[in-house]
Short mmCIF file of the N, C-alpha and C atoms (twelve columns), coordinates in Angstrom:
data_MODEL
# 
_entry.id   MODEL 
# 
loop_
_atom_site.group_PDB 
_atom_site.id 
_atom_site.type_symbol 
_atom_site.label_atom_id 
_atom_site.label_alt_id 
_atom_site.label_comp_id 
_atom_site.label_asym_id 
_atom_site.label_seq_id 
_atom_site.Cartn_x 
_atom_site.Cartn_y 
_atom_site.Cartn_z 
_atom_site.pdbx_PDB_model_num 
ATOM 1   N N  . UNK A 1  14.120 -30.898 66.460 1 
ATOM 2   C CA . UNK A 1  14.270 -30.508 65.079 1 
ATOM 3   C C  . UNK A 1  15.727 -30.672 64.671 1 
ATOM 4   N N  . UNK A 2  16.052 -31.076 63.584 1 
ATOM 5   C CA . UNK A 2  17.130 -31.405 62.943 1 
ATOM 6   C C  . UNK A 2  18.226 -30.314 62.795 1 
ATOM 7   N N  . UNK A 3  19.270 -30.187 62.583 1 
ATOM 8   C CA . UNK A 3  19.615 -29.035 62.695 1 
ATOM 9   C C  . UNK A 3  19.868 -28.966 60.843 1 
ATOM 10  N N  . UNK A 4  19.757 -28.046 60.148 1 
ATOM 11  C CA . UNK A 4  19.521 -27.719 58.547 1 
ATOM 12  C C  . UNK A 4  20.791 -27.117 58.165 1 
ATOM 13  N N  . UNK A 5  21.299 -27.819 57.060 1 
ATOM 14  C CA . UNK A 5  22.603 -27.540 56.396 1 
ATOM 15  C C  . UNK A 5  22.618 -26.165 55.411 1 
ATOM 16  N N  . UNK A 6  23.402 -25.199 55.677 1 
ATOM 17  C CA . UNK A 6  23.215 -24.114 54.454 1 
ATOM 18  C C  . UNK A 6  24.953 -24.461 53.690 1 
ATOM 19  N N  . UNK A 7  24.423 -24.057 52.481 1 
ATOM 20  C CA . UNK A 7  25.581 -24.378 51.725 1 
ATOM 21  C C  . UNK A 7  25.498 -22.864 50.458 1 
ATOM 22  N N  . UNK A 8  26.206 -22.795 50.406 1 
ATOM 23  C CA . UNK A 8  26.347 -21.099 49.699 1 
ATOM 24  C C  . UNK A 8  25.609 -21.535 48.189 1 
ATOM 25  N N  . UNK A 9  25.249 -20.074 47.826 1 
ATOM 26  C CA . UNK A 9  24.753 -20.427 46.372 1 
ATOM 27  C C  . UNK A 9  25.089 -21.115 45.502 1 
ATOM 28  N N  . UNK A 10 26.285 -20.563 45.136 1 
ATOM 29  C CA . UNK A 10 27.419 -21.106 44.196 1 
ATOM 30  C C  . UNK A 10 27.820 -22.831 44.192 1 
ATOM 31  N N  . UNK A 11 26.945 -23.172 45.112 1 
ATOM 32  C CA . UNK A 11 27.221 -24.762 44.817 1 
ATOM 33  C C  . UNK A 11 25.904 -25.467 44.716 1 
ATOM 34  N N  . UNK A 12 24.755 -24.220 44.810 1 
ATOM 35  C CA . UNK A 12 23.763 -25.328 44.789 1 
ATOM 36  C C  . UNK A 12 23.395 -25.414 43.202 1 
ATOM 37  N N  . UNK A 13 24.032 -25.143 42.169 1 
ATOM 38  C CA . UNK A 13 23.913 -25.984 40.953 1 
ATOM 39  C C  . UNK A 13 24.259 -27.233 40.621 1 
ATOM 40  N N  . UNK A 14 25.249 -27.684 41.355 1 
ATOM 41  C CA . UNK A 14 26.031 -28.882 41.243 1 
ATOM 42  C C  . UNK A 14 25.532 -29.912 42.485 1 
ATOM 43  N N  . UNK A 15 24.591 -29.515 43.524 1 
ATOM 44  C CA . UNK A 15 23.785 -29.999 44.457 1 
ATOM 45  C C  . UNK A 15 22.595 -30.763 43.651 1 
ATOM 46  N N  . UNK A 16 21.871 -29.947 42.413 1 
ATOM 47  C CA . UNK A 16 20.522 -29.966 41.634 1 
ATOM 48  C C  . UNK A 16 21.285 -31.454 40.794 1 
ATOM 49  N N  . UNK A 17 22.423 -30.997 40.341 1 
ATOM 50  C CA . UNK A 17 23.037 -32.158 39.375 1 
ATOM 51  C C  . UNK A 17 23.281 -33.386 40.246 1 
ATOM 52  N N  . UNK A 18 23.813 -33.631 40.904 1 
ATOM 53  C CA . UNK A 18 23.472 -34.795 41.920 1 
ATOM 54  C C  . UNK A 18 22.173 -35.304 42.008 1 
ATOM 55  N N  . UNK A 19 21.447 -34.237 42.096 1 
ATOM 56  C CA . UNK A 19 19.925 -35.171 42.286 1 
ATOM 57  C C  . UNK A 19 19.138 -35.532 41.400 1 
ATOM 58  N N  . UNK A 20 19.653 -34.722 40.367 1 
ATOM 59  C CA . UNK A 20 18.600 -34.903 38.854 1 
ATOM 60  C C  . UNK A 20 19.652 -35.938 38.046 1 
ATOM 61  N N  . UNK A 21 20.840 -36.078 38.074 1 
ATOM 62  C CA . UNK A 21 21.503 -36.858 37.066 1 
ATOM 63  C C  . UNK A 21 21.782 -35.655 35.585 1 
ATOM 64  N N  . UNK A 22 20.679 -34.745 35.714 1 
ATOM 65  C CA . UNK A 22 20.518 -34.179 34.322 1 
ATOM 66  C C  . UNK A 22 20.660 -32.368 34.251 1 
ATOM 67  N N  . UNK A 23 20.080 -32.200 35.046 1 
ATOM 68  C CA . UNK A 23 19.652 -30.549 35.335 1 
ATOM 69  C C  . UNK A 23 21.026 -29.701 35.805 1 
ATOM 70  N N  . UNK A 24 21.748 -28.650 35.444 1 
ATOM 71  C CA . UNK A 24 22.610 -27.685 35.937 1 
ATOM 72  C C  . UNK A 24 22.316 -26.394 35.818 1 
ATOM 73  N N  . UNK A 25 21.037 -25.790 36.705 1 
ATOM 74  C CA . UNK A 25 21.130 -24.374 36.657 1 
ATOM 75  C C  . UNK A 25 22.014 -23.426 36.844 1 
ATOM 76  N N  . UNK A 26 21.575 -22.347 36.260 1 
ATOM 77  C CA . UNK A 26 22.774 -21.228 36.384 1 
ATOM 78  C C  . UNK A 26 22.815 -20.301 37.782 1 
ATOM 79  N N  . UNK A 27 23.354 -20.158 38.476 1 
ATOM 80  C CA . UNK A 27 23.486 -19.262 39.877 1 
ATOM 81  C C  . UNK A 27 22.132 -18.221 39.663 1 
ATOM 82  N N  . UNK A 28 21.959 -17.728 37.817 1 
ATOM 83  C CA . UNK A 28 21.076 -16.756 38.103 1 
ATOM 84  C C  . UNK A 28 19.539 -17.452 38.261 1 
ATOM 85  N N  . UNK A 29 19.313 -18.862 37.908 1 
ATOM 86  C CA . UNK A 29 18.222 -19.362 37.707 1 
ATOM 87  C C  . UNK A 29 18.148 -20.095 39.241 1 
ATOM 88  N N  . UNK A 30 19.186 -20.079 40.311 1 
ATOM 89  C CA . UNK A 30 18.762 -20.200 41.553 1 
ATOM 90  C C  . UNK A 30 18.230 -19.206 42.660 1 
ATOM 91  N N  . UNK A 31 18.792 -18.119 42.317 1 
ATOM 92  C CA . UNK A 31 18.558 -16.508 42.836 1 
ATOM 93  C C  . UNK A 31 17.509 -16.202 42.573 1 
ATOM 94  N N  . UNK A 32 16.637 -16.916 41.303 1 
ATOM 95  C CA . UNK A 32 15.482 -16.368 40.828 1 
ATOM 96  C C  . UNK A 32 14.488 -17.083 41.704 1 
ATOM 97  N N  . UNK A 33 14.769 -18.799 41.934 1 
ATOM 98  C CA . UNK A 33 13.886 -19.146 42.639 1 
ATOM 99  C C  . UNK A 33 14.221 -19.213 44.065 1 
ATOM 100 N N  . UNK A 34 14.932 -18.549 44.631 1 
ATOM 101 C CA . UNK A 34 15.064 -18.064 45.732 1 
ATOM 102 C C  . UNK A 34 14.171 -16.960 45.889 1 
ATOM 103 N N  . UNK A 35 14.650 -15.900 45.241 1 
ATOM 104 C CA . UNK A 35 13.264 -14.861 45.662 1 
ATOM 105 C C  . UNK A 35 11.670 -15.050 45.072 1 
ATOM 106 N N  . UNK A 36 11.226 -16.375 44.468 1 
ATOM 107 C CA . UNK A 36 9.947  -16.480 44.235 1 
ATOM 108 C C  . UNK A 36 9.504  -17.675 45.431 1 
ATOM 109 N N  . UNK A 37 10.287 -18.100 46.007 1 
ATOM 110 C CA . UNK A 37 10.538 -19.135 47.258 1 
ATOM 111 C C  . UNK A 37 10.210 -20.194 47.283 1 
ATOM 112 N N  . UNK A 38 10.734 -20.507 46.252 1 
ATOM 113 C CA . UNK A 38 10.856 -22.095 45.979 1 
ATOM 114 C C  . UNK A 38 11.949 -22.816 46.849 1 
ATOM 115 N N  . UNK A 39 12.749 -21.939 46.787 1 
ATOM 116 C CA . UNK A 39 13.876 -22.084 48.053 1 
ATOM 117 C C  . UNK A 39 14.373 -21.472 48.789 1 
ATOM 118 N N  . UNK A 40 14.878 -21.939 50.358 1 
ATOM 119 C CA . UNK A 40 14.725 -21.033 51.516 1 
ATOM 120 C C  . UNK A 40 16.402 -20.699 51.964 1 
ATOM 121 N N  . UNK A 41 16.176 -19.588 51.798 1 
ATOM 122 C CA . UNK A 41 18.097 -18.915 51.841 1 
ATOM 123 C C  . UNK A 41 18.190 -18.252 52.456 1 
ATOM 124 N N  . UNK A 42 19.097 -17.450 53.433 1 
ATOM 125 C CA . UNK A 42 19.452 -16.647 54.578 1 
ATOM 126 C C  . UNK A 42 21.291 -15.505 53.287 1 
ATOM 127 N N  . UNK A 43 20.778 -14.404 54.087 1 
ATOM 128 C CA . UNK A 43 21.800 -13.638 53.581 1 
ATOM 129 C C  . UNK A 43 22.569 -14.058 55.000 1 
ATOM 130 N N  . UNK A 44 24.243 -14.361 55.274 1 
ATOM 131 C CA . UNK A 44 25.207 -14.486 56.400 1 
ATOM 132 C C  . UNK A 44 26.502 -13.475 55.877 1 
ATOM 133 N N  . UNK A 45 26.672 -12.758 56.563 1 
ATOM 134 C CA . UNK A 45 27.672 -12.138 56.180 1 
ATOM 135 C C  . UNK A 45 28.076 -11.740 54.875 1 
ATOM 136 N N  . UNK A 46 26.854 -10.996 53.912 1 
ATOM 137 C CA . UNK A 46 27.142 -10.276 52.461 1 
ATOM 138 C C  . UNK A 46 26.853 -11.529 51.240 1 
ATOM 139 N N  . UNK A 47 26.675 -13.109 51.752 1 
ATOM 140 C CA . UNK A 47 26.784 -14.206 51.066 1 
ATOM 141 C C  . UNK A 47 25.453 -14.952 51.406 1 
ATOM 142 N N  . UNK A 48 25.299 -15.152 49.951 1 
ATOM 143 C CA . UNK A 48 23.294 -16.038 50.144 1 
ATOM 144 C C  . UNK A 48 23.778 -17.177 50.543 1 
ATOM 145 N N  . UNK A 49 23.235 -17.974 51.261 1 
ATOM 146 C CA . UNK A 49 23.271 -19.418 52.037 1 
ATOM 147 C C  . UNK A 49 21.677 -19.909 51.906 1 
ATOM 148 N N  . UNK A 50 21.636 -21.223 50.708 1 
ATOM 149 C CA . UNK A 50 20.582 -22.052 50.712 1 
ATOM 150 C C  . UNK A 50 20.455 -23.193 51.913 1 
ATOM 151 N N  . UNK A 51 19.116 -23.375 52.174 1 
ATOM 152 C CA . UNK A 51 18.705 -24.650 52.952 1 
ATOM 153 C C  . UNK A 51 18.965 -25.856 51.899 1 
ATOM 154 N N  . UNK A 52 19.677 -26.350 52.187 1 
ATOM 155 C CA . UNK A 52 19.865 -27.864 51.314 1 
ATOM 156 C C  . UNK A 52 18.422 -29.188 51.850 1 
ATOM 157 N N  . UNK A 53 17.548 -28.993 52.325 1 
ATOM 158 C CA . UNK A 53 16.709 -30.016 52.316 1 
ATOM 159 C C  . UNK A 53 15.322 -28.948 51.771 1 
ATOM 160 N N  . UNK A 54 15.923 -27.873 51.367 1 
ATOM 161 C CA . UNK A 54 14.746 -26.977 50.485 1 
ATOM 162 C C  . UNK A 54 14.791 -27.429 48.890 1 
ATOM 163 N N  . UNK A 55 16.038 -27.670 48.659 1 
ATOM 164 C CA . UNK A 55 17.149 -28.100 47.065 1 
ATOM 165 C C  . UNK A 55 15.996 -29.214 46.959 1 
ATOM 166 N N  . UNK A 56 15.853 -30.353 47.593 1 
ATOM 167 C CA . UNK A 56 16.272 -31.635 47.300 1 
ATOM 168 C C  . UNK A 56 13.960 -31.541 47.794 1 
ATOM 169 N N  . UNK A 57 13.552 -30.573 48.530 1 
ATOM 170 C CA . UNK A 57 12.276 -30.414 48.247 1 
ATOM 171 C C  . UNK A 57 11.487 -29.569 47.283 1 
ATOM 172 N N  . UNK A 58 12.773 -28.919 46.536 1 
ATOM 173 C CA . UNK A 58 11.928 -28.023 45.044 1 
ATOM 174 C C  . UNK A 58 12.293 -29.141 43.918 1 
ATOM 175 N N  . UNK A 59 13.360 -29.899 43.868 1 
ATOM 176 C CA . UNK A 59 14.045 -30.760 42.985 1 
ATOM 177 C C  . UNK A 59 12.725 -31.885 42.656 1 
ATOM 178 N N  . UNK A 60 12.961 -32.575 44.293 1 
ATOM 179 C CA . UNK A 60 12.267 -34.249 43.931 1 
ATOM 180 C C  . UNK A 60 11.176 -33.908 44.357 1 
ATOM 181 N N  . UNK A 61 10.680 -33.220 45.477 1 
ATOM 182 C CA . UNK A 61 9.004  -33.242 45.728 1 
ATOM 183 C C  . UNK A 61 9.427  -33.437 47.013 1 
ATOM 184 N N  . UNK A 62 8.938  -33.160 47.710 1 
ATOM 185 C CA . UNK A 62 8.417  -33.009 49.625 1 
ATOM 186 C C  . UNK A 62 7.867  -33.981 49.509 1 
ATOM 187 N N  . UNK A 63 8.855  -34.990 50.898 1 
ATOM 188 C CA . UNK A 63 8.781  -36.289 51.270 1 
ATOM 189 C C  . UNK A 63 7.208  -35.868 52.167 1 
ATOM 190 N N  . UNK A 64 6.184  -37.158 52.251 1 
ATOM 191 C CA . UNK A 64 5.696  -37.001 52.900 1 
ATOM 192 C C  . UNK A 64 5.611  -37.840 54.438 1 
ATOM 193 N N  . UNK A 65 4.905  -37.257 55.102 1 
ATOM 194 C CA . UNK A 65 5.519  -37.619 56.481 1 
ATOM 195 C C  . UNK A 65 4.155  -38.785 57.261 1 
# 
């Protein structure tokens, strides 16, 4: 298994904009779909940390295998 990149909240708006060309949610509209689990985040030390191949599977769609 791959090993999975976490990258703190606060940047995964500008992660979404990379992939959409178009889209910049707000920190609160990622927190939201974090706890409805659209995307998979770990609390590390007081700070939310997203899965970045969760981003890029709520964004474009889950590659299939």
């Amino acid at each position: 298994m791959a090993l999975e990149r976490l990258i703190p909240i606060g940047e995964v708006p500008e992660r979404v904009h990379e992939l959409t060309g178009s889209l910049r949610p707000k920190v609160s509209t990622i927190r939201d779909w974090c706890d409805r689990g659209y995307l998979r985040s770990r609390k590390i030390g007081g700070k939310v940390m997203v899965f970045t191949d969760s981003i890029s599977e709520h964004v474009l769609g889950k590659e299939e295998e």
